[in-house]
Amino acid sequence: MKYFIVTYGCQMNVHESEKIAGILENMGYSEAEKREQADIIVFNTCAIREGAEDRVFGNVGNLKKMKKRNKDLIIAVCGCMTQKEQTAQKLLSTFPFVDIVIGTFNLPQLGAYIEAVKKGRQLDVWQEGDIDETLPYKRTSGENAWVNIMQGCNNFCTYCIVPYVRGREKSRSMENILNEIKQIIGEKKYKKITLLGQNVNSYGNDLTDGSNFAGLLREICKLEGDFKVSFMTSHPKDLTDEVIEVVASEDKIEKYIHLPAQSGNDRVLKLMNRKYTREKYLSIIEKIRAKIPDCRITSDFIVGFPTETEEEFEDTYSLVKQVRFDSIFAFMYSPREGTVASKMEDQIPDEIKHSRVNKLLALEKKIQKEDGKR
Ligand code: 5AD
Ligand code: SF4
C-alpha cells in the first residue's frame, strides 16, 4: 500500500505533511514515487491567498479520471483550506469522488478516518480539537529538522485567515519541545533545527509557568551537540530585546531573522492591525544590526491592501530601499472571506496590484545584484 502527499503553503505545512507521512507509515503504507502508484493521495492545503486555493481545486479535480480507473483509491484533503466549513462543503459537492475532508484540528484522527472510508463512508470533519503530541513524524527535509513550538495566532491582522483556520495561540510545553530536540540531536542526522510557529515571539504567553521565547532559546542552546537553531516567524511588535540579545550571544543560533513588515506606511499598517509604525519597525532593524552586525534579515510585504494609495505604496518601496533586506517576499493582497479587510471598501484593482508588486520585486532584484546576496 502506497501513499502520495501533495503539500501547499508554508513550512508549517511542510512539517505537518511529515506528520501525515508518519501516521501513514505507522499504518503500513510506504511512499509512492508518483501519484499514479498511490493507494491514498493526501492534499495538505493552504488558504493564505486565493491562488493557493485555486491550485488545490484544479489539482483535486484532475484526479477524477484516476479515481474512475481505481475505485479503491482514497483521496483526502486536509490543511488550512478545509478548516473553512464553506470551502470544505464546496470541495465535497464539487468533487464527490473525494473521500475525506478534514480540518486542521482533526489530523490526529486521519488513521481512523481512513479505516472508516474503507468501510464506505465519505467524511467531513472540521471541529476544533487538541494538539496531539504523540504522533510520529517522518522527517523529510534533509539535514534540517522542523520543530513546532506553538500553533495558532491571536493577532488578527485584518487581511489574514490564519487565526480563523488555526485557532488561538497554543504553546507546547518547554519539556516536550526539549525532549523532541534531544531526540533529534541523538539521531545525529540533523545539523539544523528550525523552530516553527505563526508568531514564535509569543511563545509561552498562554502557559502559566513563565516560559518565554528567549528562555526557550537559551535552554535549547544548553543542549550538547553539533547543531544550529533558527526560527520563524517573528512579529515586529513582539520581538523583544531579550531575544535579540540571545541571538547575538549564542553561537548555536543562526544569525537570521524573518521579520515581516507588510507595509511601510503608518495608515496602512494601522488598517492592517499590525500594531507598530514604520519608525518602530526601522528602530528594530537598527537594533538588530547594532547587536548582530552579520544578521541576515528578510521580510514579507503585501501590496494593494484595500484603500492603499500610490503614495502609501511608495512608503513601502522606500522602506525596502532603505533597509536593503537580504531578501523579501512581495504578495498582492488577496481578500480572504471572513476577514475584516475583505469587507473594506475601495479594494484595489488587480492591474494596480500587479504593477506595485512588479515594482517592488524589480527593486528587490536590483538590491540583490548590488549587494551580491541570494
Ligand atoms: N493576501 C496577500 N498576502 C497575504 N499574506 C497573509 N495574508 C495575505 C493575504 N490575504 C502574506 C503576509 C504573510 C505571508 C505569509 O503571507 O505577507 O507574512
Ligand atoms: Fe496572520 Fe498576522 Fe497572525 Fe501572521 S501575525 S499569522 S499575518 S494574523
Coordinates of C-alpha atoms and ligand atoms in Angstrom, one line a residue:
M1 CA 0.0 0.0 0.0
K2 CA 1.4 3.3 -1.0
Y3 CA 0.8 7.0 -0.2
F4 CA 1.5 10.3 -2.0
I5 CA 1.3 13.7 -0.3
V6 CA 0.9 17.0 -2.1
T7 CA 1.8 19.9 0.1
Y8 CA 0.9 23.6 -0.4
G9 CA 2.0 26.6 1.6
C10 CA 4.4 27.4 4.4
Q11 CA 7.0 25.5 6.3
M12 CA 4.4 24.7 9.0
N13 CA 2.5 22.7 6.3
V14 CA 5.7 21.0 5.1
H15 CA 6.2 19.9 8.7
E16 CA 2.6 18.8 9.1
S17 CA 3.0 16.7 6.0
E18 CA 5.8 14.9 7.8
K19 CA 3.3 14.1 10.5
I20 CA 0.8 12.8 7.8
A21 CA 3.6 10.7 6.4
G22 CA 4.4 9.4 9.9
I23 CA 0.7 8.4 10.5
L24 CA 0.5 6.6 7.2
E25 CA 3.8 4.8 7.6
N26 CA 2.6 3.6 11.0
M27 CA -0.4 2.2 9.3
G28 CA 1.8 0.2 7.0
Y29 CA 1.8 2.5 4.0
S30 CA 5.1 3.4 2.2
E31 CA 5.8 6.4 0.0
A32 CA 4.9 6.3 -3.7
E33 CA 7.3 8.0 -6.2
K34 CA 4.4 9.1 -8.4
R35 CA 0.8 9.8 -7.5
E36 CA -0.3 7.2 -10.2
Q37 CA 1.1 4.5 -8.0
A38 CA -0.6 5.6 -4.8
D39 CA -3.5 3.9 -2.9
I40 CA -4.0 7.1 -1.0
I41 CA -3.4 10.7 -2.0
V42 CA -3.4 13.4 0.6
F43 CA -3.6 17.1 -0.3
N44 CA -2.3 19.3 2.5
T45 CA -3.7 22.7 1.6
C46 CA -3.0 26.4 2.2
A47 CA -5.6 29.2 2.4
I48 CA -3.4 32.2 2.7
R49 CA -4.2 33.6 -0.7
E50 CA -6.8 32.8 -3.4
G51 CA -4.2 31.5 -5.8
A52 CA -3.3 28.7 -3.4
E53 CA -6.9 27.6 -3.2
D54 CA -7.4 27.7 -6.9
R55 CA -4.5 25.4 -7.4
V56 CA -6.0 22.8 -5.0
F57 CA -9.3 22.9 -6.7
G58 CA -7.6 22.4 -10.1
N59 CA -5.3 19.6 -8.9
V60 CA -8.0 17.7 -6.9
G61 CA -10.3 18.0 -10.0
N62 CA -7.6 16.3 -12.1
L63 CA -7.9 13.1 -10.0
K64 CA -11.4 12.3 -11.3
K65 CA -10.0 10.1 -14.0
M66 CA -7.6 8.3 -11.7
K67 CA -10.5 7.6 -9.3
K68 CA -12.6 6.2 -12.2
R69 CA -9.8 3.8 -13.1
N70 CA -9.1 2.8 -9.5
K71 CA -12.2 2.8 -7.3
D72 CA -10.2 1.9 -4.2
L73 CA -8.0 5.0 -4.4
I74 CA -8.6 7.1 -1.3
I75 CA -8.4 10.9 -1.7
A76 CA -8.1 13.0 1.4
V77 CA -7.9 16.8 1.6
C78 CA -6.7 18.5 4.8
G79 CA -5.0 21.7 6.0
C80 CA -6.0 25.3 6.3
M81 CA -8.4 25.4 3.3
T82 CA -10.6 22.6 4.6
Q83 CA -10.8 24.2 8.0
K84 CA -13.2 26.6 6.5
E85 CA -16.5 24.9 6.6
Q86 CA -17.8 26.5 3.4
T87 CA -14.8 25.6 1.4
A88 CA -14.9 22.0 2.8
Q89 CA -18.5 21.8 1.7
K90 CA -17.7 23.2 -1.7
L91 CA -14.9 20.7 -2.1
L92 CA -17.3 17.8 -1.2
S93 CA -20.0 19.0 -3.5
T94 CA -17.8 19.8 -6.5
F95 CA -15.7 16.6 -6.2
P96 CA -18.0 13.8 -4.9
F97 CA -15.1 11.4 -5.5
V98 CA -13.1 12.9 -2.6
D99 CA -13.3 10.6 0.4
I100 CA -12.0 12.6 3.3
V101 CA -12.1 16.3 4.0
I102 CA -10.6 17.2 7.4
G103 CA -9.7 20.5 9.0
T104 CA -6.5 21.4 10.8
F105 CA -7.5 20.1 14.3
N106 CA -8.6 16.6 13.2
L107 CA -5.3 15.4 11.6
P108 CA -4.6 13.1 14.6
Q109 CA -7.6 11.1 13.6
L110 CA -6.6 10.7 10.0
G111 CA -5.8 7.0 10.5
A112 CA -9.3 6.3 11.9
Y113 CA -10.9 8.2 9.1
I114 CA -9.1 6.1 6.5
E115 CA -10.3 3.0 8.2
A116 CA -13.9 4.4 8.1
V117 CA -13.6 5.3 4.5
K118 CA -12.5 1.8 3.6
K119 CA -15.9 0.7 5.0
G120 CA -17.6 3.1 2.6
R121 CA -18.2 6.5 4.2
Q122 CA -17.4 10.0 2.9
L123 CA -16.2 12.1 5.8
D124 CA -16.1 15.8 6.5
V125 CA -14.7 16.9 9.9
W126 CA -13.5 20.3 11.0
Q127 CA -14.4 20.9 14.6
E128 CA -11.8 22.2 17.0
G129 CA -9.6 19.6 18.8
D130 CA -6.4 19.4 20.8
I131 CA -2.8 19.2 19.6
D132 CA -1.6 15.6 19.7
E133 CA 2.0 15.3 20.9
T134 CA 2.3 11.6 20.4
L135 CA 2.1 11.3 16.7
P136 CA 5.3 10.2 14.9
Y137 CA 7.0 12.4 12.3
K138 CA 8.7 11.1 9.1
R139 CA 11.3 13.8 8.7
T140 CA 11.8 14.6 5.0
S141 CA 13.8 17.9 5.0
G142 CA 17.4 16.5 4.8
E143 CA 19.7 18.0 7.4
N144 CA 17.0 20.3 8.7
A145 CA 14.6 19.1 11.4
W146 CA 11.4 21.2 11.9
V147 CA 10.1 21.6 15.4
N148 CA 6.7 23.1 16.0
I149 CA 6.8 25.1 19.2
M150 CA 3.3 26.6 19.0
Q151 CA 0.2 26.8 16.9
G152 CA -2.4 29.4 16.1
C153 CA -2.3 33.1 16.2
N154 CA -4.0 35.8 18.4
N155 CA -3.1 38.8 16.3
F156 CA -5.9 39.0 13.8
C157 CA -4.1 41.1 11.2
T158 CA -7.1 42.2 9.2
Y159 CA -6.0 40.6 5.9
C160 CA -5.1 37.2 7.4
I161 CA -7.1 34.0 7.5
V162 CA -4.7 32.1 9.8
P163 CA -6.4 32.9 13.2
Y164 CA -9.6 31.6 11.7
V165 CA -8.2 28.3 10.5
R166 CA -5.5 27.6 13.1
G167 CA -7.3 28.9 16.2
R168 CA -5.8 30.7 19.1
E169 CA -2.1 30.5 20.2
K170 CA -1.2 27.3 21.9
S171 CA 2.3 26.8 23.0
R172 CA 3.8 23.3 23.6
S173 CA 5.4 22.8 26.9
M174 CA 9.1 23.5 27.1
E175 CA 9.7 20.0 28.4
N176 CA 8.1 18.4 25.3
I177 CA 10.0 20.7 22.9
L178 CA 13.3 20.0 24.6
N179 CA 12.6 16.2 24.6
E180 CA 11.9 16.3 20.9
I181 CA 15.1 18.3 20.2
K182 CA 17.2 15.9 22.4
Q183 CA 15.8 13.1 20.3
I184 CA 16.7 14.9 17.1
I185 CA 20.2 15.6 18.3
G186 CA 20.6 12.0 19.4
E187 CA 19.8 10.8 15.9
K188 CA 22.9 12.7 14.6
K189 CA 21.3 13.1 11.2
Y190 CA 20.4 16.8 11.5
K191 CA 22.7 19.8 11.5
K192 CA 19.9 22.3 11.8
I193 CA 16.8 22.7 13.9
T194 CA 14.2 25.2 12.8
L195 CA 11.6 26.2 15.3
L196 CA 8.2 26.9 13.8
G197 CA 5.2 29.0 14.9
Q198 CA 2.9 31.6 13.3
N199 CA 4.4 34.0 15.8
V200 CA 7.3 32.4 17.7
N201 CA 7.9 35.5 19.9
S202 CA 4.6 34.9 21.6
Y203 CA 5.8 31.5 22.7
G204 CA 4.7 30.9 26.3
N205 CA 2.2 33.7 26.6
D206 CA -0.6 31.1 27.1
L207 CA 1.4 29.0 29.5
T208 CA 1.3 29.6 33.3
D209 CA 4.9 28.6 34.1
G210 CA 6.5 31.8 32.9
S211 CA 8.2 30.3 29.9
N212 CA 9.0 32.7 27.1
F213 CA 10.8 32.5 23.7
A214 CA 14.1 33.9 24.8
G215 CA 14.1 31.4 27.7
L216 CA 13.3 28.5 25.3
L217 CA 16.2 29.5 23.0
R218 CA 18.6 29.6 26.0
E219 CA 17.5 26.1 27.1
I220 CA 17.9 24.7 23.6
C221 CA 21.4 26.2 23.4
K222 CA 22.4 24.5 26.6
L223 CA 21.9 21.1 24.9
E224 CA 25.1 19.4 23.8
G225 CA 25.7 18.6 20.2
D226 CA 26.7 19.9 16.9
F227 CA 23.7 21.8 15.7
K228 CA 22.4 25.2 14.7
V229 CA 19.0 26.6 15.6
S230 CA 16.8 29.0 13.7
F231 CA 13.2 30.1 14.0
M232 CA 10.3 31.6 12.1
T233 CA 8.2 33.7 12.0
S234 CA 8.7 36.8 14.2
H235 CA 6.2 39.6 14.6
P236 CA 7.8 43.0 14.9
K237 CA 5.6 44.0 17.8
D238 CA 6.7 41.0 19.9
L239 CA 10.4 40.7 19.0
T240 CA 11.9 41.5 22.4
D241 CA 15.4 43.0 23.1
E242 CA 16.0 39.8 25.1
V243 CA 15.5 37.6 22.0
I244 CA 17.9 39.9 20.0
E245 CA 20.4 39.5 22.9
V246 CA 20.1 35.8 22.9
V247 CA 20.5 35.5 19.1
A248 CA 23.6 37.8 19.3
S249 CA 25.2 35.9 22.1
E250 CA 24.5 32.2 21.4
D251 CA 26.8 30.6 18.8
K252 CA 24.3 27.9 18.2
I253 CA 21.7 30.3 16.9
E254 CA 21.8 31.2 13.3
K255 CA 22.1 34.9 12.6
Y256 CA 18.9 35.2 10.7
I257 CA 15.6 36.9 11.4
H258 CA 12.5 36.8 9.2
L259 CA 10.6 39.9 10.2
P260 CA 7.6 40.6 8.0
A261 CA 6.9 44.4 7.8
Q262 CA 3.9 44.0 5.4
S263 CA 3.8 47.8 4.7
G264 CA 6.0 50.9 5.1
N265 CA 3.1 53.2 5.6
D266 CA 1.6 54.0 9.0
R267 CA -2.0 54.4 7.9
V268 CA -1.9 51.1 6.1
L269 CA -0.2 49.4 9.0
K270 CA -2.9 50.6 11.3
L271 CA -5.6 49.3 8.9
M272 CA -3.8 46.0 8.9
N273 CA -3.9 46.0 12.7
R274 CA -0.1 45.4 12.8
K275 CA 0.4 47.5 16.0
Y276 CA 3.7 49.1 15.0
T277 CA 4.7 52.1 12.9
R278 CA 7.3 52.4 10.2
E279 CA 9.5 54.2 12.7
K280 CA 9.2 51.5 15.2
Y281 CA 10.0 48.8 12.6
L282 CA 13.1 50.7 11.5
S283 CA 14.2 51.1 15.0
I284 CA 14.0 47.3 15.5
I285 CA 16.1 46.8 12.3
E286 CA 18.6 49.2 13.7
K287 CA 18.8 47.4 17.0
I288 CA 19.3 44.0 15.3
R289 CA 22.1 45.4 13.1
A290 CA 23.8 47.1 16.0
K291 CA 23.7 44.0 18.2
I292 CA 24.2 41.4 15.4
P293 CA 26.1 43.0 12.6
D294 CA 26.2 39.9 10.4
C295 CA 22.5 39.1 10.8
R296 CA 20.5 38.2 7.7
I297 CA 17.1 39.9 7.7
T298 CA 14.2 39.0 5.4
S299 CA 10.7 40.3 5.2
D300 CA 7.2 39.9 3.7
F301 CA 5.2 42.7 2.1
I302 CA 1.6 43.0 0.9
V303 CA 0.8 45.5 -1.8
G304 CA -2.6 46.7 -2.8
F305 CA -4.2 46.4 0.6
P306 CA -7.7 48.0 0.4
T307 CA -7.5 51.8 0.1
E308 CA -3.7 51.8 -0.4
T309 CA -2.8 54.9 -2.4
E310 CA 0.2 55.2 -4.8
E311 CA 1.9 57.4 -2.2
E312 CA 1.4 54.9 0.5
F313 CA 2.8 52.2 -1.7
E314 CA 5.8 54.4 -2.3
D315 CA 6.4 54.3 1.5
T316 CA 6.7 50.5 1.3
Y317 CA 9.0 50.9 -1.7
S318 CA 11.2 53.4 0.2
L319 CA 11.3 51.2 3.3
V320 CA 12.6 48.3 1.2
K321 CA 15.1 50.7 -0.4
Q322 CA 16.2 52.0 3.0
V323 CA 16.6 48.6 4.8
R324 CA 18.1 46.6 1.9
F325 CA 16.9 43.3 3.2
D326 CA 18.7 40.1 2.3
S327 CA 15.6 39.1 0.5
I328 CA 11.9 39.8 0.5
F329 CA 8.6 38.2 -0.4
A330 CA 6.1 40.5 -2.0
F331 CA 2.5 39.5 -2.3
M332 CA -0.5 41.1 -3.9
Y333 CA -3.3 41.5 -1.4
S334 CA -5.8 38.6 -1.7
P335 CA -9.2 39.1 0.0
R336 CA -10.0 36.2 2.3
E337 CA -13.6 35.6 3.2
G338 CA -14.4 36.3 6.8
T339 CA -11.5 38.7 7.5
V340 CA -12.1 42.4 8.3
A341 CA -10.1 43.6 5.3
S342 CA -12.2 41.6 2.8
K343 CA -15.2 43.8 3.7
M344 CA -13.4 47.1 3.4
E345 CA -14.4 49.5 0.6
D346 CA -12.0 50.5 -2.1
Q347 CA -10.5 47.2 -2.9
I348 CA -7.6 47.8 -5.3
P349 CA -7.9 46.6 -8.9
D350 CA -5.7 43.7 -10.0
E351 CA -3.7 45.8 -12.6
I352 CA -2.6 48.2 -9.9
K353 CA -1.6 45.3 -7.5
H354 CA 0.4 43.8 -10.4
S355 CA 2.2 47.0 -11.2
R356 CA 3.1 47.6 -7.5
V357 CA 4.3 44.0 -6.9
N358 CA 6.4 44.2 -10.0
K359 CA 7.9 47.5 -9.0
L360 CA 8.8 46.1 -5.6
L361 CA 10.3 42.9 -7.0
A362 CA 12.4 44.9 -9.5
L363 CA 13.8 46.9 -6.6
E364 CA 14.5 43.7 -4.7
K365 CA 16.3 42.3 -7.7
K366 CA 18.4 45.5 -8.1
I367 CA 19.4 45.5 -4.4
Q368 CA 20.3 41.8 -4.6
K369 CA 22.5 42.5 -7.6
E370 CA 24.2 45.4 -5.9
D371 CA 24.7 43.7 -2.6
G372 CA 25.6 40.3 -4.0
K373 CA 23.1 38.4 -2.0
R374 CA 21.0 35.5 -2.8
Ligands
5AD1 N1 -3.1 38.4 0.9 C1 -1.8 38.5 0.5 N2 -0.8 38.1 1.3 C2 -1.1 37.6 2.5 N3 -0.3 37.2 3.5 C3 -1.1 36.8 4.5 N4 -2.4 37.0 4.2 C4 -2.4 37.5 3.0 C5 -3.4 38.0 2.1 N5 -4.7 37.9 2.5 C6 1.2 37.2 3.4 C7 1.8 38.0 4.5 C8 2.4 37.0 5.4 C9 2.7 35.9 4.4 C10 3.0 34.5 5.0 O1 1.7 35.9 3.5 O2 2.8 38.8 4.0 O3 3.5 37.4 6.1
SF4_2 FE1 -1.6 36.2 10.1 FE2 -0.9 38.4 11.4 FE3 -1.1 36.0 12.7 FE4 0.9 36.4 11.0 S1 0.6 37.5 12.9 S2 -0.5 34.6 11.1 S3 -0.1 37.7 9.4 S4 -2.8 37.2 11.8

